Every structure is written in C-alpha cells, then in structure tokens.
Tab-separated table of C-alpha atoms and ligand atoms in Angstrom:
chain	number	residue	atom	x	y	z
C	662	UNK	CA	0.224	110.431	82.926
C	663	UNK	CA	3.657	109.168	82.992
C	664	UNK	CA	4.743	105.845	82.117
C	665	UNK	CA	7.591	104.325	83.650
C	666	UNK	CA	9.663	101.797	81.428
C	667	UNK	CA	11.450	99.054	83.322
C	668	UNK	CA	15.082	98.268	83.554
C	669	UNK	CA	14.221	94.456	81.924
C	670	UNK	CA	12.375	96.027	79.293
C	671	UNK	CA	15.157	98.324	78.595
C	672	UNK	CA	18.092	95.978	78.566
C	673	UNK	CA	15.476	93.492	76.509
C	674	UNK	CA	14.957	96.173	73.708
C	675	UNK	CA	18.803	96.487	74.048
C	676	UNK	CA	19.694	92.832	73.129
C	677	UNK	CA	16.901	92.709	70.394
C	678	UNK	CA	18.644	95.863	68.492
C	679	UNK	CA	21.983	94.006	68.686
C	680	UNK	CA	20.478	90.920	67.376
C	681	UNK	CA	19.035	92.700	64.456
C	682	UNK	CA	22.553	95.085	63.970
C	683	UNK	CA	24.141	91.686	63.641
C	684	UNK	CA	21.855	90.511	61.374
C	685	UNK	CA	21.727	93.255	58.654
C	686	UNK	CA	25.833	93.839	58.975
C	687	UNK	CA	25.947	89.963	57.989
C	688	UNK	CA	23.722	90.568	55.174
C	689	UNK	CA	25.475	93.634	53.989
C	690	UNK	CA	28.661	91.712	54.277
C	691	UNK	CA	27.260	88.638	52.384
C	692	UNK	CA	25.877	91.672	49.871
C	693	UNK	CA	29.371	93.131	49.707
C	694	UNK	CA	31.508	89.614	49.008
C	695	UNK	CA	29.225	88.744	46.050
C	696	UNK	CA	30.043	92.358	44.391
C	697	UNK	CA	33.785	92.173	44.985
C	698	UNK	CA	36.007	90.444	42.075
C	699	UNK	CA	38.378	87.704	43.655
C	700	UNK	CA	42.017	89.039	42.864
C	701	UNK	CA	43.434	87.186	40.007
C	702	UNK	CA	46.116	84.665	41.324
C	703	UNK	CA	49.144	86.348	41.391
C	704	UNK	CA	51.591	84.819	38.617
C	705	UNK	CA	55.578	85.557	38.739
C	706	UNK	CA	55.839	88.077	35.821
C	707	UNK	CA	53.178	90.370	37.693
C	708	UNK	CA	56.162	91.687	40.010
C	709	UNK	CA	58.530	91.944	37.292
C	710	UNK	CA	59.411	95.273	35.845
C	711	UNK	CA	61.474	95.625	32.532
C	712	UNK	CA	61.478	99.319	31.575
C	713	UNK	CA	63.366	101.014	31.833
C	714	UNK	CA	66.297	98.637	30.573
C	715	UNK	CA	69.751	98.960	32.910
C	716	UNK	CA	72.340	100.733	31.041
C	717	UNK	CA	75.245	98.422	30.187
C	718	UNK	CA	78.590	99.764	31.886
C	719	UNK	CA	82.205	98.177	31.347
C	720	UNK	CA	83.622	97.457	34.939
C	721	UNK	CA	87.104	98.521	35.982
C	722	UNK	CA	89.524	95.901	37.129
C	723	UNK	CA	89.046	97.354	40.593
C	724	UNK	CA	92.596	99.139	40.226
C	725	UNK	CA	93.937	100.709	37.554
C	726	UNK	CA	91.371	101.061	35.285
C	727	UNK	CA	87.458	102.846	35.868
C	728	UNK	CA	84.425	101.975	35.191
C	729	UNK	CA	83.359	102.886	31.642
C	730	UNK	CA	81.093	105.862	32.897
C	731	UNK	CA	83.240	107.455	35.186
C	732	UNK	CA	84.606	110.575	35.320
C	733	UNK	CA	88.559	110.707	35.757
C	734	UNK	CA	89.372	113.128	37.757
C	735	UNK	CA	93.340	111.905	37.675
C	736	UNK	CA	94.043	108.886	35.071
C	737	UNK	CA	98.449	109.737	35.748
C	738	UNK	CA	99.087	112.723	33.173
C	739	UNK	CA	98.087	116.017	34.673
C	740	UNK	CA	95.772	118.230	36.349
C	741	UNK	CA	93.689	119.263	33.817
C	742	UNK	CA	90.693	118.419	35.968
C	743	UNK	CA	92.106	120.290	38.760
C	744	UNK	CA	92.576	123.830	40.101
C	745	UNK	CA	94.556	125.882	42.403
C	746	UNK	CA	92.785	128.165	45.115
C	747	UNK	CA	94.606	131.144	42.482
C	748	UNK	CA	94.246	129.264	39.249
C	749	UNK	CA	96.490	126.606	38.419
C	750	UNK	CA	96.912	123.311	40.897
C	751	UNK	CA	100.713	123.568	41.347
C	752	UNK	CA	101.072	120.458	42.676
C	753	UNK	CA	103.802	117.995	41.388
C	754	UNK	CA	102.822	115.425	38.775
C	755	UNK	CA	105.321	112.333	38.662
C	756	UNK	CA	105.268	108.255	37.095
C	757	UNK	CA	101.427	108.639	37.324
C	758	UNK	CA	101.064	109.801	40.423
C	759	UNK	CA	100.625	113.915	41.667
C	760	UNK	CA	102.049	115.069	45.269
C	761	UNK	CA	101.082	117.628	47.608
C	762	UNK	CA	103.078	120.522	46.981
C	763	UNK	CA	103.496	122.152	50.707
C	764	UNK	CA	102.126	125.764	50.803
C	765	UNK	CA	100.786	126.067	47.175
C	766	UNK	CA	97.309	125.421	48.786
C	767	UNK	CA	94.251	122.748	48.289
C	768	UNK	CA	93.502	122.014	45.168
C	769	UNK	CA	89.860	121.594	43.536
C	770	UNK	CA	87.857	119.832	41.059
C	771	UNK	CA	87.010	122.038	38.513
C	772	UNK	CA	84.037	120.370	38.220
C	773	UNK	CA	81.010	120.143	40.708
C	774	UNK	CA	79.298	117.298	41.861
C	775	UNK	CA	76.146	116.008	44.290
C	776	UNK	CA	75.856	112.712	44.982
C	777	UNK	CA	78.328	110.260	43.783
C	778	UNK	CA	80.473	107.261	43.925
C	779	UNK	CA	84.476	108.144	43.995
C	780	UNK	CA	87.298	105.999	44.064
C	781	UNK	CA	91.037	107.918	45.252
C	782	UNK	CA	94.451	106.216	46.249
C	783	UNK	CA	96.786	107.612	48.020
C	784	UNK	CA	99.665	107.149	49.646
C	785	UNK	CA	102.241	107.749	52.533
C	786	UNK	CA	105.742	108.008	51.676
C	787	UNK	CA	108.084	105.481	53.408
C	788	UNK	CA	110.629	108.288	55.168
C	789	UNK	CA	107.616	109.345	57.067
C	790	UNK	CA	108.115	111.341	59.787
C	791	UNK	CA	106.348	113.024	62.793
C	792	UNK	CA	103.473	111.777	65.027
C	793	UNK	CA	100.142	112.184	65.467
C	794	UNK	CA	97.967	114.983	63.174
C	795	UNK	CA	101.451	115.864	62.248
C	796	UNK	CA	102.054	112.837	60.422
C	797	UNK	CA	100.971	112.597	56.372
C	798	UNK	CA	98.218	114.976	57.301
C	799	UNK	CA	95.741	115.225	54.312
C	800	UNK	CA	91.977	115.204	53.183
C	801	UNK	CA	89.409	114.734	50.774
C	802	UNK	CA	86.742	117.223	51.139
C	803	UNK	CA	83.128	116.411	49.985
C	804	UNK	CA	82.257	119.658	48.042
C	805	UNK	CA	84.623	120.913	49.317
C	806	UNK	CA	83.339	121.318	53.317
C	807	UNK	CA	83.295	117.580	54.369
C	808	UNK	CA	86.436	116.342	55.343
C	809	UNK	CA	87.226	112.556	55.337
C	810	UNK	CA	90.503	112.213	56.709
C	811	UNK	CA	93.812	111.025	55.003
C	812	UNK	CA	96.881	110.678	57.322
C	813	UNK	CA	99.439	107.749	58.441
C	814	UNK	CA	97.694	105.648	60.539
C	815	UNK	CA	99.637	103.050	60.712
C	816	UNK	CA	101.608	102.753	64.043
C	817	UNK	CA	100.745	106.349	64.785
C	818	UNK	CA	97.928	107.050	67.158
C	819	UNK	CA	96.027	110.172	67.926
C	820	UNK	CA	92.606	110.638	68.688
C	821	UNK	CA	89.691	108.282	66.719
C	822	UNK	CA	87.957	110.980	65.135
C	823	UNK	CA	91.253	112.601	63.535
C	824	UNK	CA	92.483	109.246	62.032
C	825	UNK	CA	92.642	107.422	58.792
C	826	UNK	CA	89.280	106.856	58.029
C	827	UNK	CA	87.216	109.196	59.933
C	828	UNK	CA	84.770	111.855	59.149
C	829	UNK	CA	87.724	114.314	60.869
C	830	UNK	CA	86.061	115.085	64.315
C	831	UNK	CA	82.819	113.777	63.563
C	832	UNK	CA	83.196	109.739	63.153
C	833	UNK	CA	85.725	107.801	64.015
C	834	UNK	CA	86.740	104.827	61.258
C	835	UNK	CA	84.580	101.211	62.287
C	836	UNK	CA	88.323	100.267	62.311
C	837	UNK	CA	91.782	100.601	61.222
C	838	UNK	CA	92.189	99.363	57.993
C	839	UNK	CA	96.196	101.290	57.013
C	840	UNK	CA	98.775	100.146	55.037
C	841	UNK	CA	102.149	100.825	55.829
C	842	UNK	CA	103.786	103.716	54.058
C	843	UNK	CA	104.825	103.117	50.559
C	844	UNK	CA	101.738	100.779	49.755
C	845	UNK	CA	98.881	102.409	48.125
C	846	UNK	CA	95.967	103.121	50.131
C	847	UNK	CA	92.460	102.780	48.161
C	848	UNK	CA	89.312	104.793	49.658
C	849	UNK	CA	85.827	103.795	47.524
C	850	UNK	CA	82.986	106.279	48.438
C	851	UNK	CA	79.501	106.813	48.352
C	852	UNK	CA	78.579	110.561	48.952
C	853	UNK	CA	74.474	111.349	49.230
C	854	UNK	CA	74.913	115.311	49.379
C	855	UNK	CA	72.262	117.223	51.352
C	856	UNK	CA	69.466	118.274	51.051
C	857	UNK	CA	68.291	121.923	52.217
C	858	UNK	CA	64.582	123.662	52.343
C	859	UNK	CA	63.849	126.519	50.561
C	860	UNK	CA	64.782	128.906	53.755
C	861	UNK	CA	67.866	127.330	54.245
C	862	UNK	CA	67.619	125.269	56.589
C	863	UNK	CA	68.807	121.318	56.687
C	864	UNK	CA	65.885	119.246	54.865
C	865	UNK	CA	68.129	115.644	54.670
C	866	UNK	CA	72.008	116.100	55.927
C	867	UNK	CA	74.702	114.291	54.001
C	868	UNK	CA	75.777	110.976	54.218
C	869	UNK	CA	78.783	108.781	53.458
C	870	UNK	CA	79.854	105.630	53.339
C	871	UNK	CA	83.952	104.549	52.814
C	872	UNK	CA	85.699	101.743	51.997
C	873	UNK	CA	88.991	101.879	52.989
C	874	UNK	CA	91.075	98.958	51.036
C	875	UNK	CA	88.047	97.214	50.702
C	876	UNK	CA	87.134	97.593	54.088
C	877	UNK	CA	84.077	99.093	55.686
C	878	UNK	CA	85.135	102.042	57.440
C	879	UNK	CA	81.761	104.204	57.446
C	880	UNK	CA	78.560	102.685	57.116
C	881	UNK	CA	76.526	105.239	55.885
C	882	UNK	CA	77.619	108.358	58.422
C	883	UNK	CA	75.671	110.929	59.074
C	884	UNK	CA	77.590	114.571	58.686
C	885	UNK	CA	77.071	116.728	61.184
C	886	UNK	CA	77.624	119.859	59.003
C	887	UNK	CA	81.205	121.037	57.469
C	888	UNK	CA	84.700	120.201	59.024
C	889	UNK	CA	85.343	122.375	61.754
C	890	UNK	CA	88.574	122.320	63.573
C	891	UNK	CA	87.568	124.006	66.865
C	892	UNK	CA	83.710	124.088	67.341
C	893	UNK	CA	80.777	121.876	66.624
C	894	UNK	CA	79.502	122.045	63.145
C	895	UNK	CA	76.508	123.617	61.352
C	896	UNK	CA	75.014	123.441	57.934
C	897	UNK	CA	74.636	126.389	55.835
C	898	UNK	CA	73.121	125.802	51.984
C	899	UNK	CA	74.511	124.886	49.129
C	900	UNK	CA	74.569	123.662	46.165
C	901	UNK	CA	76.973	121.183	43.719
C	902	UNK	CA	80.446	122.006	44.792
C	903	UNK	CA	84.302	121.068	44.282
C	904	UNK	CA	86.036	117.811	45.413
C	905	UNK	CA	88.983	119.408	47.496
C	906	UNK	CA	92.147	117.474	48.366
C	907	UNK	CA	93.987	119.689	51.573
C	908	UNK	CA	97.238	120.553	51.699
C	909	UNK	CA	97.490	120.141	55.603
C	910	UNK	CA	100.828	122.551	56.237
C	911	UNK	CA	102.222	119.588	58.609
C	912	UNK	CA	105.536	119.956	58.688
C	913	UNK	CA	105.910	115.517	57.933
C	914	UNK	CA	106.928	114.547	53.831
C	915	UNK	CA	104.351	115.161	51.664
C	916	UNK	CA	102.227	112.178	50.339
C	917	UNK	CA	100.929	111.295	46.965
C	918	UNK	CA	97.612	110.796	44.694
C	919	UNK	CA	96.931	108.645	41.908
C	920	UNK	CA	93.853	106.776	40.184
C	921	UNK	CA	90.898	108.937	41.066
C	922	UNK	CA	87.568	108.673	39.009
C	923	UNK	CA	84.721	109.483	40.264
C	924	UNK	CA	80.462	108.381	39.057
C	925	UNK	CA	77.633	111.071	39.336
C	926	UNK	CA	74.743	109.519	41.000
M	1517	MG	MG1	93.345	116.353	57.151
C-alpha cells in the first residue's frame, strides 16, 4: 500500500522545522554569549609599544654635515672610500670637492650596500657647454646597474626620461627641479634594493624615491631592471653591490661631487 503525502503537509512539516531551527540556533546563541568574556575596555596604553627603544641619532644640518650614523662616502679629503674600475679612483680631488676625470672611468664604492638612504651634491660647472645628453652628462648608479641621471638640465632639453632627475630611460623626473650651473645641486635618496627568488628570478623589483633640492622628483619608482641604453631592461640576481658615479665620455666640461654620506637601511 502506498501512501501519498500531500503538498500542504509537506510545506507544513517544512515551516515547523524552520520554526524549531530558529529556535535552538537562538538558544545556542543565548548559550554561546553567556560563555564569551566581554573584551576589557580598551585603555590608551594597550596600543602603545615601547621596546624596542629608538636609537638616538645626531641630525645633520641638512648640508654640510651628516647624520651621526652615516656612512661618508666623500666628507672633502679624498677617495679613500672609492675605487677605480683598475684600482685607484683617479679622479681629481679639489677645495672639498672631487671632479670627473674624463676617460679614467666610473668610479665605485668600495663598499656594498642594499637598501639605503644617500645624500650626493653635485654640480655643473658654469662654462658649460654642449646640448642635450651631451651636456654635464653623469650618473649615480644604484649598485652599480641603476642609473639615476645627473646632467644640466637647466635650459637644456632632451628627452624626459634622459634628464635631471630621471630613472635614465625608465622615469622621467615629476618635474624639473635644476639649478643653474655653478650652484650645488642636492639629490636625497631612498633605495629599497630587490628582491630575487631562489631561481633567480624577480621576487620584489627595486624601488626609489629622489629628492632633488628638496623636491620630489620620484615618488617611490619602480625599476624596470638595470640601465640599458638601447633595449628594454631585465633583471638578473644579485646581491649588495657598489654605488657607481659614471664618467659619461661627453665631450661638455666635466662636473663636480662633494658631500656624499650615505645610511644602511
Ligand atoms: Mg648619465
């Protein structure tokens, strides 16, 4: 015998198992709110942290002097710090300042660094000549690969991503912040270094951000890979590497380097 069992009947049965559902999760709910603690009130000191204490620096004056935990990398004397591509960085040390010495090469930090904060002046001599790249043509190479250009900007025009400023032919400056030749230029920069997996490939790529006479010029930049003059560019790994300073080859007056210290990060 078969019995058959109504469409009411079904959707009543229905609506009595959601009643009761309801029911029970209200009384496990009402169970579970008596067992939980109420959170203390939350009191300022509970987001405070005071370990570990800040290290206590001395500031610099912003110019001539570094902070108290920098490295100098050029404080006016000599090149101690420095190297040649063949030994000895044979370019010209002068009144606290060093010059590029055309054709004796870029010169190198013996050191090697990762991430860090560096402050460099430089500056274009007032005879400038010549237009365009050809025109105070210099650089400052993150370990040694990542080029952020140094050249007369002022009055001289050639394409954004080769000026003052730029990540050469990767970013182009936010803007134009030169002085004219004969005043010091100041670049302050923050370098993250990348990051790379164990196979070799890119994990995080380098980053920068530049100042550029107290001026944002790159707001934290992506790099792209090293400095590549023709061709796009691609990372290969490394590890801590030199600060390089180019000796360009243009055929303009050479230009000048002074007050350059530099904090590991
Ligand atoms: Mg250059």
């Amino acid at each position: 015998m078969h019995t058959t069992i109504s469409t009411s009947f079904l959707k009543k049965l229905s609506a009595a198992a959601l009643v009761t559902g309801l029911v029970l999760c209200s009384e496990a709910n009402a169970q579970t709110q008596e067992t939980v603690p109420t959170p203390p009130k939350m009191r300022p000191e509970m987001t405070e942290f005071w370990e570990p204490e800040i290290k206590v620096i001395t500031p610099g004056n912003g110019t001539t002097t570094a902070p108290s935990d920098a490295i100098i990398l050029f404080g006016g004397k000599d090149l101690a710090e420095w190297k040649g591509k063949d030994g000895e960085a044979k370019w010209k040390v002068q009144n606290g300042t060093f010059t590029v010495a055309k054709g004796t090469g870029d010169i190198s930090t013996k050191r090697e660094f990762g991430d860090y904060q560096l402050h460099i002046e430089w500056q274009i001599p007032t005879d400038i000549q010549g237009k365009s790249q050809a025109r105070g043509n210099s650089g400052i190479f993150m370990q040694s690969r990542y080029e952020l250009q140094v050249l007369d900007s002022y009055n001289n025009r050639t394409y954004s991503n080769g000026q003052a400023g730029s990540i050469y032919k990767q970013h182009p400056p936010l803007v134009n912040a030169m002085r004219k030749p004969g005043d010091w230029n100041v670049y302050d920069v923050i370098y993250t270094a990348p990051r790379f997996k164990e196979d070799g490939s890119v994990f995080t790529p380098a980053r920068i951000t530049v100042l550029h006479n107290g001026v944002l010029v790159q707001n934290n930049s992506e790099i792209k890979g090293p400095t590549e003059y023709i061709g796009l560019p691609s990372y290969k790994a490394h590890s801590k590497a030199p600060i390089t300073l180019q000796d360009h080859g243009d055929p303009s007056k050479p230009i000048s380097y002074r007050n350059i210290w530099l904090r590991e990060l």
